[in-house]
PDB file of C-alpha atoms in Angstrom:
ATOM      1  CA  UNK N 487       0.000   0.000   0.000  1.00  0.00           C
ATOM      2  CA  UNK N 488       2.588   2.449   1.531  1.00  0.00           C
ATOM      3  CA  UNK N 489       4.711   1.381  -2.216  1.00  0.00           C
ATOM      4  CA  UNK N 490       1.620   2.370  -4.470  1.00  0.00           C
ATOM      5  CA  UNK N 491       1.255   5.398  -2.867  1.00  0.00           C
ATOM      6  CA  UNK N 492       4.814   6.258  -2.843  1.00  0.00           C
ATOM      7  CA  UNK N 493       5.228   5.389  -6.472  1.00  0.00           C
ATOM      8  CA  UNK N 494       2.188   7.580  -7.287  1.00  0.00           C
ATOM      9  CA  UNK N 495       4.163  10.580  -5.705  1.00  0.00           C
ATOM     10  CA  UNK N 496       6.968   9.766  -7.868  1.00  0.00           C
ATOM     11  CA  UNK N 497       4.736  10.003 -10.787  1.00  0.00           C
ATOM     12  CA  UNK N 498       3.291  12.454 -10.215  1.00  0.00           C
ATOM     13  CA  UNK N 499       6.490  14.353  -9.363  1.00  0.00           C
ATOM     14  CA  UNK N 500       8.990  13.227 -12.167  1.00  0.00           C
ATOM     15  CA  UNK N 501       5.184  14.468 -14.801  1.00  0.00           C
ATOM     16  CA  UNK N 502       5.423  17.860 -13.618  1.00  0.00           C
ATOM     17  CA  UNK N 503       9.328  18.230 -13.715  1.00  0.00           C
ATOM     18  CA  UNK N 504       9.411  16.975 -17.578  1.00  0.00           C
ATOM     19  CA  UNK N 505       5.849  19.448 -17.995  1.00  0.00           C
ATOM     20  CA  UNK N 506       8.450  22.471 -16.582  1.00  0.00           C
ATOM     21  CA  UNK N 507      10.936  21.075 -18.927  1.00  0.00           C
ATOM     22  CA  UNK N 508       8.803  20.790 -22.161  1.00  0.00           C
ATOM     23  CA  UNK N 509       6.042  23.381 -21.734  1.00  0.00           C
ATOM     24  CA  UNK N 510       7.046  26.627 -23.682  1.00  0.00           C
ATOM     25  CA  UNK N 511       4.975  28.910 -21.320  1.00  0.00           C
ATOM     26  CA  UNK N 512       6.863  30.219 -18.246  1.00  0.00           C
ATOM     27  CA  UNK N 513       4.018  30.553 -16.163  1.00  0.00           C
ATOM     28  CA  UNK N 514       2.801  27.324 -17.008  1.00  0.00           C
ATOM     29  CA  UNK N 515       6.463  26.300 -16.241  1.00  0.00           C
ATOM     30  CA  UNK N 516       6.254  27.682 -12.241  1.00  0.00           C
ATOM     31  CA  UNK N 517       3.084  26.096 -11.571  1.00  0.00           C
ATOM     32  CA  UNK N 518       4.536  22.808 -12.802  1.00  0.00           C
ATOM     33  CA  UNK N 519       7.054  23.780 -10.125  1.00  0.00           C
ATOM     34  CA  UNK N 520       4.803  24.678  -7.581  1.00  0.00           C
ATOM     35  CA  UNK N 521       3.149  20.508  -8.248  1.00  0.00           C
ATOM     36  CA  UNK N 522       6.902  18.939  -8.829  1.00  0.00           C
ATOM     37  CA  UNK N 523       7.450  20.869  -4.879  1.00  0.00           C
ATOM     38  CA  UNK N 524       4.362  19.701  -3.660  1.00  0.00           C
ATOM     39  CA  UNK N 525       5.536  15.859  -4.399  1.00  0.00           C
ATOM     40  CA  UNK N 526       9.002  15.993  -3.299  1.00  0.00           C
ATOM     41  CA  UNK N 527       7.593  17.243   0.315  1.00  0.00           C
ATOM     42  CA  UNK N 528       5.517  14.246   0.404  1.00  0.00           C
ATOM     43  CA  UNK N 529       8.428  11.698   0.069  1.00  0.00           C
ATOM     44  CA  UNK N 530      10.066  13.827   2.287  1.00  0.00           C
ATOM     45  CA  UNK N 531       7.274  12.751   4.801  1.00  0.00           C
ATOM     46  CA  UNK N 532       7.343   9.121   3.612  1.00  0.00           C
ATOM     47  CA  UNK N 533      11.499   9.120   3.961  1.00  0.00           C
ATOM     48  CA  UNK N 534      10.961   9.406   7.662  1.00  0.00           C
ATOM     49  CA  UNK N 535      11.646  13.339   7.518  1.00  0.00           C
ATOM     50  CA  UNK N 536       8.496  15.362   8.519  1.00  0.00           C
ATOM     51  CA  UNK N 537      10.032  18.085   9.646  1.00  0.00           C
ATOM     52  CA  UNK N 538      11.963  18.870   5.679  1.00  0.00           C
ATOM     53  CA  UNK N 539       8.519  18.224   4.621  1.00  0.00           C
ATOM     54  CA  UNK N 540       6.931  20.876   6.189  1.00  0.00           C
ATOM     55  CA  UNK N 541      10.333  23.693   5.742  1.00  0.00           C
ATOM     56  CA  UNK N 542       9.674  22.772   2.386  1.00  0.00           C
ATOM     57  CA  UNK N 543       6.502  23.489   1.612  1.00  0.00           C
ATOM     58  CA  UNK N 544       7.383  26.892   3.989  1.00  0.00           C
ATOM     59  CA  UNK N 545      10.731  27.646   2.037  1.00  0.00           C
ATOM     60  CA  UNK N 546      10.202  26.222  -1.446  1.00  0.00           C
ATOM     61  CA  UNK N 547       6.771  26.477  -1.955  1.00  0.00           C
ATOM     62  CA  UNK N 548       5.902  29.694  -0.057  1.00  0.00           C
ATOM     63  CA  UNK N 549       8.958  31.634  -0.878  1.00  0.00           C
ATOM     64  CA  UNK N 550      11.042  30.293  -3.643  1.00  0.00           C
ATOM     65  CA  UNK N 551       8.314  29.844  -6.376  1.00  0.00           C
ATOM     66  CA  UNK N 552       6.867  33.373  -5.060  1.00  0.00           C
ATOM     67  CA  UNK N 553      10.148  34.874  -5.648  1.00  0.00           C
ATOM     68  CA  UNK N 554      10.392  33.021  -9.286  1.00  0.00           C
ATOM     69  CA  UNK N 555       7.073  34.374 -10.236  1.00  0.00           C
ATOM     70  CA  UNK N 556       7.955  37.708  -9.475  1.00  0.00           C
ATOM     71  CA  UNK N 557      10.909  37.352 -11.526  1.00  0.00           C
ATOM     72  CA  UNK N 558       8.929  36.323 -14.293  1.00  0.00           C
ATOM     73  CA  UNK N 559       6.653  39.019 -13.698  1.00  0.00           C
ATOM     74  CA  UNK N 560       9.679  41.513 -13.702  1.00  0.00           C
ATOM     75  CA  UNK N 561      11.547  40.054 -16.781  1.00  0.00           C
ATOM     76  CA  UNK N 562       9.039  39.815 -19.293  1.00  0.00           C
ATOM     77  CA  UNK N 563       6.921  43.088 -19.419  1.00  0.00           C
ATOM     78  CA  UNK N 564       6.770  43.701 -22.763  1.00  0.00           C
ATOM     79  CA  UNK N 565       4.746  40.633 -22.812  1.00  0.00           C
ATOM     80  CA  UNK N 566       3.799  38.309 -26.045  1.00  0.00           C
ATOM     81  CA  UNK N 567       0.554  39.702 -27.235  1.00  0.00           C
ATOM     82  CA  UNK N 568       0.180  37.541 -30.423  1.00  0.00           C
ATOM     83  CA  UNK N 569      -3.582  36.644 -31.212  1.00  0.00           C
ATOM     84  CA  UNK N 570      -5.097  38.450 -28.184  1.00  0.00           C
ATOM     85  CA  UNK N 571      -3.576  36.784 -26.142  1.00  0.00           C
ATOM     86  CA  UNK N 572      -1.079  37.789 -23.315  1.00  0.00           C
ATOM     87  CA  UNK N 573       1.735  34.726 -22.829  1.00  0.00           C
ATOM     88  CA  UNK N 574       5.016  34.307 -21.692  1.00  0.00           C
ATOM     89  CA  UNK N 575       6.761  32.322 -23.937  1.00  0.00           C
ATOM     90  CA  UNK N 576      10.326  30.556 -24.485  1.00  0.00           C
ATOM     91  CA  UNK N 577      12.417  28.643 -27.011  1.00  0.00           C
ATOM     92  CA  UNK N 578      14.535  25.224 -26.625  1.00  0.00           C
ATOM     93  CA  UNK N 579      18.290  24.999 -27.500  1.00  0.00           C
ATOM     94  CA  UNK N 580      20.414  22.488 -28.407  1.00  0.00           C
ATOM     95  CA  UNK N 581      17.839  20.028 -27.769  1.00  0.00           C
ATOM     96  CA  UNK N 582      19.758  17.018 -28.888  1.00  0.00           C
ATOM     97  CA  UNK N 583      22.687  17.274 -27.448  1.00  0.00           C
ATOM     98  CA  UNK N 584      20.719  18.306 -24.146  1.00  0.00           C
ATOM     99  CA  UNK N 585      19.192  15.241 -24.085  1.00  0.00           C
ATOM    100  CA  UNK N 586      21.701  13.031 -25.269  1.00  0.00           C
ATOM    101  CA  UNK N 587      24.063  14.391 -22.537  1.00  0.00           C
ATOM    102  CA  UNK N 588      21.337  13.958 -19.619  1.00  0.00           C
ATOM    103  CA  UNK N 589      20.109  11.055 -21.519  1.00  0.00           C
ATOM    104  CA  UNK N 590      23.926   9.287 -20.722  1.00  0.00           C
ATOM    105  CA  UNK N 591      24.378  10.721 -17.481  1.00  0.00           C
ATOM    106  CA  UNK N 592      21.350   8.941 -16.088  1.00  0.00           C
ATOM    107  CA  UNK N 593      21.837   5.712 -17.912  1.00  0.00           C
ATOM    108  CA  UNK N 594      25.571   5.447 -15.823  1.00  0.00           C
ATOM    109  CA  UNK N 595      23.567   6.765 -12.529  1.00  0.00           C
ATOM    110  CA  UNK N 596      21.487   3.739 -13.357  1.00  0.00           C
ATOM    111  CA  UNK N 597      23.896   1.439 -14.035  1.00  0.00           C
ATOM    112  CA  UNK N 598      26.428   2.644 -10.890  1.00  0.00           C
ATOM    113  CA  UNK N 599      23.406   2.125  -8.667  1.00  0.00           C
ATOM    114  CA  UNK N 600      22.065  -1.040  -9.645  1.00  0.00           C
ATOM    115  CA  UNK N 601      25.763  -2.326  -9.205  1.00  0.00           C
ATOM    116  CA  UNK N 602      25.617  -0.684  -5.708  1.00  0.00           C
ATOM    117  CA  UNK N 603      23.536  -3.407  -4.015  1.00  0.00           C
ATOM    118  CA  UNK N 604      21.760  -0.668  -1.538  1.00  0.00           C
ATOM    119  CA  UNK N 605      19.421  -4.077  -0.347  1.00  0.00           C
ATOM    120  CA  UNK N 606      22.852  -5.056   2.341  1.00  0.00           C
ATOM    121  CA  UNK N 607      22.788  -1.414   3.400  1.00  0.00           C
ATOM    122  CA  UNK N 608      19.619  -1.729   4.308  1.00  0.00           C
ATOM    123  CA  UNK N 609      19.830  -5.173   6.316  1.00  0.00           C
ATOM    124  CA  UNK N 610      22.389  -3.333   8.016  1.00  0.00           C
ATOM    125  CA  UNK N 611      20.514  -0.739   9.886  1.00  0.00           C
ATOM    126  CA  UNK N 612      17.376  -1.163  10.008  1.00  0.00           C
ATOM    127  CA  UNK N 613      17.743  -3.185  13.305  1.00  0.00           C
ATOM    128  CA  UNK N 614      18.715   0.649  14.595  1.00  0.00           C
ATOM    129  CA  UNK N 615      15.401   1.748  13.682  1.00  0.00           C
ATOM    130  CA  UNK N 616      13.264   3.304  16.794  1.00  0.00           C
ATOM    131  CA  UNK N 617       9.604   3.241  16.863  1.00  0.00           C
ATOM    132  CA  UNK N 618       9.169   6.561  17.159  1.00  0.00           C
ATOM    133  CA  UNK N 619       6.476   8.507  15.244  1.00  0.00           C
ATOM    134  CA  UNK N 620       8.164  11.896  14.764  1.00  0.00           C
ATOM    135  CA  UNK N 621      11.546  13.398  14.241  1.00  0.00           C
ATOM    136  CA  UNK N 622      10.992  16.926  15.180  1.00  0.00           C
ATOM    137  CA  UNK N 623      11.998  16.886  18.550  1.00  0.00           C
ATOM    138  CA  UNK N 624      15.450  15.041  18.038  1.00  0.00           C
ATOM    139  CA  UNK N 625      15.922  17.842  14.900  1.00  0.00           C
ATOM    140  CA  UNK N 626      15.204  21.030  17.702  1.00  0.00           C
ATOM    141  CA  UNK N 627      17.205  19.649  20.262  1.00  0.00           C
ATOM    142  CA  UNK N 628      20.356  18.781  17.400  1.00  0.00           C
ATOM    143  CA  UNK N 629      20.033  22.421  15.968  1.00  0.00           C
ATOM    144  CA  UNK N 630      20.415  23.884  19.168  1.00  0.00           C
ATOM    145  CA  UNK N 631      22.985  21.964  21.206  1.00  0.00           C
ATOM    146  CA  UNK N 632      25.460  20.033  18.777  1.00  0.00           C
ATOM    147  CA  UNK N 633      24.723  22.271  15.505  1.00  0.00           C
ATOM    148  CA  UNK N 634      23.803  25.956  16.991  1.00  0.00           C
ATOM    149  CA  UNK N 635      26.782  28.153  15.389  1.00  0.00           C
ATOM    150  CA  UNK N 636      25.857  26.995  11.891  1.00  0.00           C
ATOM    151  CA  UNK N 637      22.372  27.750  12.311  1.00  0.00           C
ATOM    152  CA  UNK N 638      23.245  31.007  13.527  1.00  0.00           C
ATOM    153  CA  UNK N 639      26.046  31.337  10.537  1.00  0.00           C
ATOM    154  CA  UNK N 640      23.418  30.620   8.117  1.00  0.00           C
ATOM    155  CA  UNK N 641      20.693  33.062   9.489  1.00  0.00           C
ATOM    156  CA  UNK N 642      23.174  35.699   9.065  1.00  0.00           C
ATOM    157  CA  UNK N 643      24.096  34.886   5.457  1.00  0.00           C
ATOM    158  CA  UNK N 644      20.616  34.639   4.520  1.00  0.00           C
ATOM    159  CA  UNK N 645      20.195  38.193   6.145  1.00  0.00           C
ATOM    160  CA  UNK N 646      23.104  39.030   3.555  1.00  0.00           C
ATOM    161  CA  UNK N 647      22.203  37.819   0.623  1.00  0.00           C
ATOM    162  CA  UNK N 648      18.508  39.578   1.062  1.00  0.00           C
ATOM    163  CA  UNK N 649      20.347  43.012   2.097  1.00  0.00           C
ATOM    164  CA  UNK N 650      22.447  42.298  -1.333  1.00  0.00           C
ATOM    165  CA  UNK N 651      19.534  41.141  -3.521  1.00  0.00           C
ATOM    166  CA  UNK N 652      17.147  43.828  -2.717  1.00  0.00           C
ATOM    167  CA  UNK N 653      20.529  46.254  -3.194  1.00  0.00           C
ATOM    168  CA  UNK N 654      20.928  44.571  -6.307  1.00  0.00           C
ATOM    169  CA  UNK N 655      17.351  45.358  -8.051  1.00  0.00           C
ATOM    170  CA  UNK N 656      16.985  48.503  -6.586  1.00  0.00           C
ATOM    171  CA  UNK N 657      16.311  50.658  -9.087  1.00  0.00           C
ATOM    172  CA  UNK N 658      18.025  53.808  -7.635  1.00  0.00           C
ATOM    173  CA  UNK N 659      21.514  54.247  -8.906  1.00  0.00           C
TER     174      UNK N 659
ATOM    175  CA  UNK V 395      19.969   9.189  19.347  1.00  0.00           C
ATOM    176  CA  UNK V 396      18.857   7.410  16.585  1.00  0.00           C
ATOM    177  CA  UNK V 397      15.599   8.287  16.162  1.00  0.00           C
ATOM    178  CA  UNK V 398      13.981   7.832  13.014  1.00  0.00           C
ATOM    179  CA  UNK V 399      10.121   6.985  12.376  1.00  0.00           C
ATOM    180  CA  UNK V 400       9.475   3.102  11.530  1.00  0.00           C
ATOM    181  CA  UNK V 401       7.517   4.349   8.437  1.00  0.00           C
ATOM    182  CA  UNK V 402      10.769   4.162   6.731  1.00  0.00           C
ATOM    183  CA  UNK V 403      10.884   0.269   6.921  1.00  0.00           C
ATOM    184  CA  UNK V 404       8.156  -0.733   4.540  1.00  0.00           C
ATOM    185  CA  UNK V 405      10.122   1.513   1.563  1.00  0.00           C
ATOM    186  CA  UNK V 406      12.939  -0.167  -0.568  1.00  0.00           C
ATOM    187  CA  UNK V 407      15.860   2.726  -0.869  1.00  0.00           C
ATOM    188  CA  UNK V 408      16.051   2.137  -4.548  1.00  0.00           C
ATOM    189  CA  UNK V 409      13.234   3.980  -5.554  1.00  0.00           C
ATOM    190  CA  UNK V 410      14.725   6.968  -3.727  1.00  0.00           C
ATOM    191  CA  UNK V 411      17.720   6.812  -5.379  1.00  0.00           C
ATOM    192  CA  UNK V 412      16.377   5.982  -8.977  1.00  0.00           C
ATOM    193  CA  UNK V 413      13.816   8.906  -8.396  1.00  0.00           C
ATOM    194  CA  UNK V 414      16.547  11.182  -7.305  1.00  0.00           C
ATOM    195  CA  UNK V 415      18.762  10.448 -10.635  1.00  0.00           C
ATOM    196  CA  UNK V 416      15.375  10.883 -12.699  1.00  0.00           C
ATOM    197  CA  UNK V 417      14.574  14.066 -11.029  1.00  0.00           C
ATOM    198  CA  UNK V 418      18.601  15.196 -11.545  1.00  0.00           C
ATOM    199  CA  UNK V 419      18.495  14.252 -15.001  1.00  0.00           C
ATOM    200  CA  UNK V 420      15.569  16.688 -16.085  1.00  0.00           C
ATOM    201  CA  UNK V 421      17.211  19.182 -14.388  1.00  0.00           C
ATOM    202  CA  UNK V 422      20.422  18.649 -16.551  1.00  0.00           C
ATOM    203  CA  UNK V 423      18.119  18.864 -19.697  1.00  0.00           C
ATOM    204  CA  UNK V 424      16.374  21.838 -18.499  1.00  0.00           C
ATOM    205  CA  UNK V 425      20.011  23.295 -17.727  1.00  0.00           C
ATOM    206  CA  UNK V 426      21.178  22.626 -20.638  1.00  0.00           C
ATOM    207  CA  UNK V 427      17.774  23.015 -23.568  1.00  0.00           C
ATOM    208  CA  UNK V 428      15.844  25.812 -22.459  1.00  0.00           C
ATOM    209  CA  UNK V 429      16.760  29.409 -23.265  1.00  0.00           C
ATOM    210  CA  UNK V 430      15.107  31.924 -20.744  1.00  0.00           C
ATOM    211  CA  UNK V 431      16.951  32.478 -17.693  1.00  0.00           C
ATOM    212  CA  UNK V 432      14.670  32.130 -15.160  1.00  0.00           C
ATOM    213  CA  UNK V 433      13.403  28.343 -16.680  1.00  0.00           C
ATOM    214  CA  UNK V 434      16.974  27.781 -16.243  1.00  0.00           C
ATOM    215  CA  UNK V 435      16.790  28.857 -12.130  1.00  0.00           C
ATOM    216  CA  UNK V 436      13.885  26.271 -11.691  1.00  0.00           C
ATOM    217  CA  UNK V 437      15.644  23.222 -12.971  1.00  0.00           C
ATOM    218  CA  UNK V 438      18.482  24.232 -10.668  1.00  0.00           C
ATOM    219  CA  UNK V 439      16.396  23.920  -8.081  1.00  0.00           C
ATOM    220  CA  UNK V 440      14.730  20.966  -9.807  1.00  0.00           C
ATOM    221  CA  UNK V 441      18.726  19.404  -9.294  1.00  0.00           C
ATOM    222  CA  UNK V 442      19.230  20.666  -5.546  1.00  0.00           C
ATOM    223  CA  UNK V 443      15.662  18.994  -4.585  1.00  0.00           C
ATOM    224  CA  UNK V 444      16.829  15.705  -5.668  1.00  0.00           C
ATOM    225  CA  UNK V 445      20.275  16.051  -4.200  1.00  0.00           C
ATOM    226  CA  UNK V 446      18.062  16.889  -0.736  1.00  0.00           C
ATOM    227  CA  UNK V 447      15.661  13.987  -0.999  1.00  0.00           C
ATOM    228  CA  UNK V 448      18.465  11.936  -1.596  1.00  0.00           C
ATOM    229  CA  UNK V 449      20.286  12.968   1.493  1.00  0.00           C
ATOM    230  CA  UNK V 450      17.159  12.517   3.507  1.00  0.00           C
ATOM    231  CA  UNK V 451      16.549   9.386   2.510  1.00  0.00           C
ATOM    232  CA  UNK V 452      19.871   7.847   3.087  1.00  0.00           C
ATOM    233  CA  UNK V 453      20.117   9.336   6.581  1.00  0.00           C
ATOM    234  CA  UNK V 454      16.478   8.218   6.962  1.00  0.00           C
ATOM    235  CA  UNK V 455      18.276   4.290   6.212  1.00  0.00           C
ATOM    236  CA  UNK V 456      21.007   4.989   8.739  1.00  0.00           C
ATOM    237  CA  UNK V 457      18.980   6.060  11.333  1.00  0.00           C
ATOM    238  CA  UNK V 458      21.149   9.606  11.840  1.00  0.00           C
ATOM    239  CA  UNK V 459      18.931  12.740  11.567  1.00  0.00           C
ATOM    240  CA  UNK V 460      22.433  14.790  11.235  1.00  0.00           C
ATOM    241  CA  UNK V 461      21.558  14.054   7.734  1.00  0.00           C
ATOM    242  CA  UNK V 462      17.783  15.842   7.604  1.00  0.00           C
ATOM    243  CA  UNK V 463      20.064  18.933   9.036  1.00  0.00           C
ATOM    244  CA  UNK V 464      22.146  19.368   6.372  1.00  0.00           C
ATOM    245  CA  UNK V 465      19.460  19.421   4.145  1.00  0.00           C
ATOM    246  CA  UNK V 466      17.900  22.148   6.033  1.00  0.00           C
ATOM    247  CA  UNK V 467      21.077  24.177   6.054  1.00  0.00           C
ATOM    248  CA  UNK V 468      21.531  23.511   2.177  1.00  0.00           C
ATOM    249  CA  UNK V 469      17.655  24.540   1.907  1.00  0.00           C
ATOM    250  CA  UNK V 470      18.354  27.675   4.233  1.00  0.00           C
ATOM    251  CA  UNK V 471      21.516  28.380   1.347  1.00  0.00           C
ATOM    252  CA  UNK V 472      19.482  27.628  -1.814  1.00  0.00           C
ATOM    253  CA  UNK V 473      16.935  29.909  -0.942  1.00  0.00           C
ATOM    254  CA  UNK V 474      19.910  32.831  -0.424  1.00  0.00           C
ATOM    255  CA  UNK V 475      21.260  31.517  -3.749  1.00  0.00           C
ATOM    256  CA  UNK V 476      17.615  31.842  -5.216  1.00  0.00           C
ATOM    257  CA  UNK V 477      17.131  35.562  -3.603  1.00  0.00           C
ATOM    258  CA  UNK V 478      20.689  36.611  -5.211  1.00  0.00           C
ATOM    259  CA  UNK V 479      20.588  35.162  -8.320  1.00  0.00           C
ATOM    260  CA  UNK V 480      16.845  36.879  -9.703  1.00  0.00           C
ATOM    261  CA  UNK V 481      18.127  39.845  -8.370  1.00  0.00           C
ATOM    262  CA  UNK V 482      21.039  39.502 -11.363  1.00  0.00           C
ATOM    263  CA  UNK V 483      18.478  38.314 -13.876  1.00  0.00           C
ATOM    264  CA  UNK V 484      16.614  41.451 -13.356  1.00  0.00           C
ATOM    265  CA  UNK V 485      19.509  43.943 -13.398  1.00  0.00           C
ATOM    266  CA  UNK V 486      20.309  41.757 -16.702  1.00  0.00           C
ATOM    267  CA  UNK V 487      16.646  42.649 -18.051  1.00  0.00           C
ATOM    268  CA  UNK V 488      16.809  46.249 -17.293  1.00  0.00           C
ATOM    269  CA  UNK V 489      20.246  46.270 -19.052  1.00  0.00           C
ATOM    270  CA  UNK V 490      19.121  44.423 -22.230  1.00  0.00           C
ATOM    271  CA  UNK V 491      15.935  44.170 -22.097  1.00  0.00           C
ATOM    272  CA  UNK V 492      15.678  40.005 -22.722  1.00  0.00           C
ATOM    273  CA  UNK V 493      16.757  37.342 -20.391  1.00  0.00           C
ATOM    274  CA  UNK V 494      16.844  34.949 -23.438  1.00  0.00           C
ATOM    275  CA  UNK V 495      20.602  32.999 -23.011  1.00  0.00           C
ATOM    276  CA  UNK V 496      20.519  32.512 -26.916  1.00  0.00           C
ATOM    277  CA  UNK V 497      21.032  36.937 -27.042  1.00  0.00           C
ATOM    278  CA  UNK V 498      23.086  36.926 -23.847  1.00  0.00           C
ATOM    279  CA  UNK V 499      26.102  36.107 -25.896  1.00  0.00           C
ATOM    280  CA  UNK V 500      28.916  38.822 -25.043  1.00  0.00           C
ATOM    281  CA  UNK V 501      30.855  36.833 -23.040  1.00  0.00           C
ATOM    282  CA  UNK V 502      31.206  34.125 -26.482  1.00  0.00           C
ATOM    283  CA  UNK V 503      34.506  34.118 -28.165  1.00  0.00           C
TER     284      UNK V 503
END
C-alpha cells in the first residue's frame, strides 16, 4: 500500500518536472514547479523526515516559487501579445545534445546504482530503527545543542544575501 | 539518538535513489535546452531537490537525523542563492531588455 502510494508521488512528481521542462509557457512552467514541490515534500514525509517536509513546503513552496514568479513578472513586461492573447513564452536549444548528454548521465547513474547493491545497506541498519512517530523533537534539540553556530552562521548569510539582492534590483543608482 | 520513524521500513531505498537520478536528469536537460533564464533557475532547483531527498533518505536508512540537518542548512543556502541570483536576472533585463541565453552572448569568443 505504503509502495503504491509512494510510487504515485513519484509520478506524479517526475510528470510535472518533464511538464516544466517541455512546456514553452513560463508561467505554465512555475506552476509545474509549484506541483513537482508539492511531491518531493511528500516523500520527504514518507522518507521518515516530517520536519523537511513541512520547511519545504514553507521555504520552497511559499517563498522560492513566489520569488520566481515575481521574476517572471519583472523580466518579461513587454509581454507576447500575439492573437489576443497575453503569454510568456520561451524557445529550446540544443535540444539534442541536451538530451543526449542527460540522456547518458542517467543511464551510468542507473547502471552505478544497480551495481551498488543498496538491499545489504539496508539489512544493516534497520535493526537501529526506533519506533518513534516523529523526528521533530530530536531535529530542535540537534540544531540547538550540537549544531547551533551553523544555524546562527546561516541566518546571518541569509540576512546578507537579502540586504544584497534587494541592493541589487533597486532601481536607484 | 537514533531516532527515526518506523515508516521508513516498509520503503525499498532504490526507488529513492532511482527517483533522485530521474529528477537530476531533467534538471540537466532543463540546464542545458531551455533558453530563458529564469526556466533555467527552476531546474536548478529541480537538481538541488533531488540532491536533498536523496540525502534525507539515506540518513532516513542509517537512522542519523544529522543528515535531515544538512538538508535544512543547504535549503536555508538555496533559498539565499535563489534571492541573489533573480536579483542579477533582473539587473540583466533592465540592461538588455531580454533574459533569453541565446542573445546573452557577449561573453562568447
Amino acid at each position: 500500500m505504503l509502495n503504491i502510494i509512494l510510487i504515485a508521488f513519484c509520478i506524479l512528481t517526475v510528470g510535472s518536472a518533464l511538464w516544466v521542462l517541455w512546456t514553452k509557457n513560463v508561467l505554465h512552467a512555475a506552476f509545474a514547479l509549484l506541483l513537482t514541490f508539492l511531491g518531493v515534500a511528500a516523500l520527504y514525509v514518507m522518507a521518515g523526515a516530517d520536519f523537511l517536509g513541512i520547511t519545504q513546503i514553507l521555504v520552497y513552496v511559499g517563498g522560492i516559487l513566489v520569488l520566481l514568479i515575481f521574476g517572471i513578472m519583472l523580466t518579461n513586461q513587454a509581454g507576447n501579445k500575439e492573437g489576443g492573447k497575453n503569454m510568456i513564452l520561451t524557445e529550446n536549444l540544443n535540444r539534442f545534445w541536451g538530451i543526449l548528454i542527460a540522456g547518458g548521465f542517467f543511464g551510468l547513474l542507473f547502471y552505478t546504482f544497480t551495481q551498488a547493491g543498496f538491499q545489504e545497506v539496508e539489512q544493516q541498519h534497520f535493526g537501529e530503527i526506533s519506533n518513534h512517530s516523529s523526528t521533530i523533537q530530536i531535529t530542535g534539540i540537534q540544531l540547538m545543542t550540537d549544531y547551533v553556530l551553523p544555524f546562527e552562521i546561516v541566518g546571518v548569510l541569509l540576512m546578507i544575501a537579502l540586504v544584497g539582492a534587494s541592493f541589487l534590483a533597486s532601481k536607484n543608482e | 539518538m537514533q531516532q527515526i520513524p518506523d515508516v521508513i521500513r516498509q520503503i525499498p531505498l532504490n526507488y529513492y535513489v532511482f527517483f533522485s537520478a530521474a529528477l537530476f536528469c531533467i534538471g540537466v536537460t532543463g540546464v542545458l535546452t531551455r533558453r530563458n533564464a529564469i526556466i533555467i533557475f527552476m531546474s536548478v532547483e529541480l537538481m538541488l531537490n533531488a540532491v536533498n531527498l536523496l540525502l534525507a533518505a539515506f540518513s532516513s536508512y542509517k537512522a542519523d537525523p544529522a543528515g535531515q540537518i544538512f538538508v535544512f542548512f543547504i535549503m536555508a543556502v538555496a533559498a539565499a542563492e535563489v534571492a541573489v541570483g533573480l536579483a542579477i536576472i533582473v539587473m540583466i533585463y533592465r540592461n538588455i531588455q531580454t533574459i533569453d541565453t541565446g542573445i546573452l552572448n557577449k561573453l562568447k569568443w
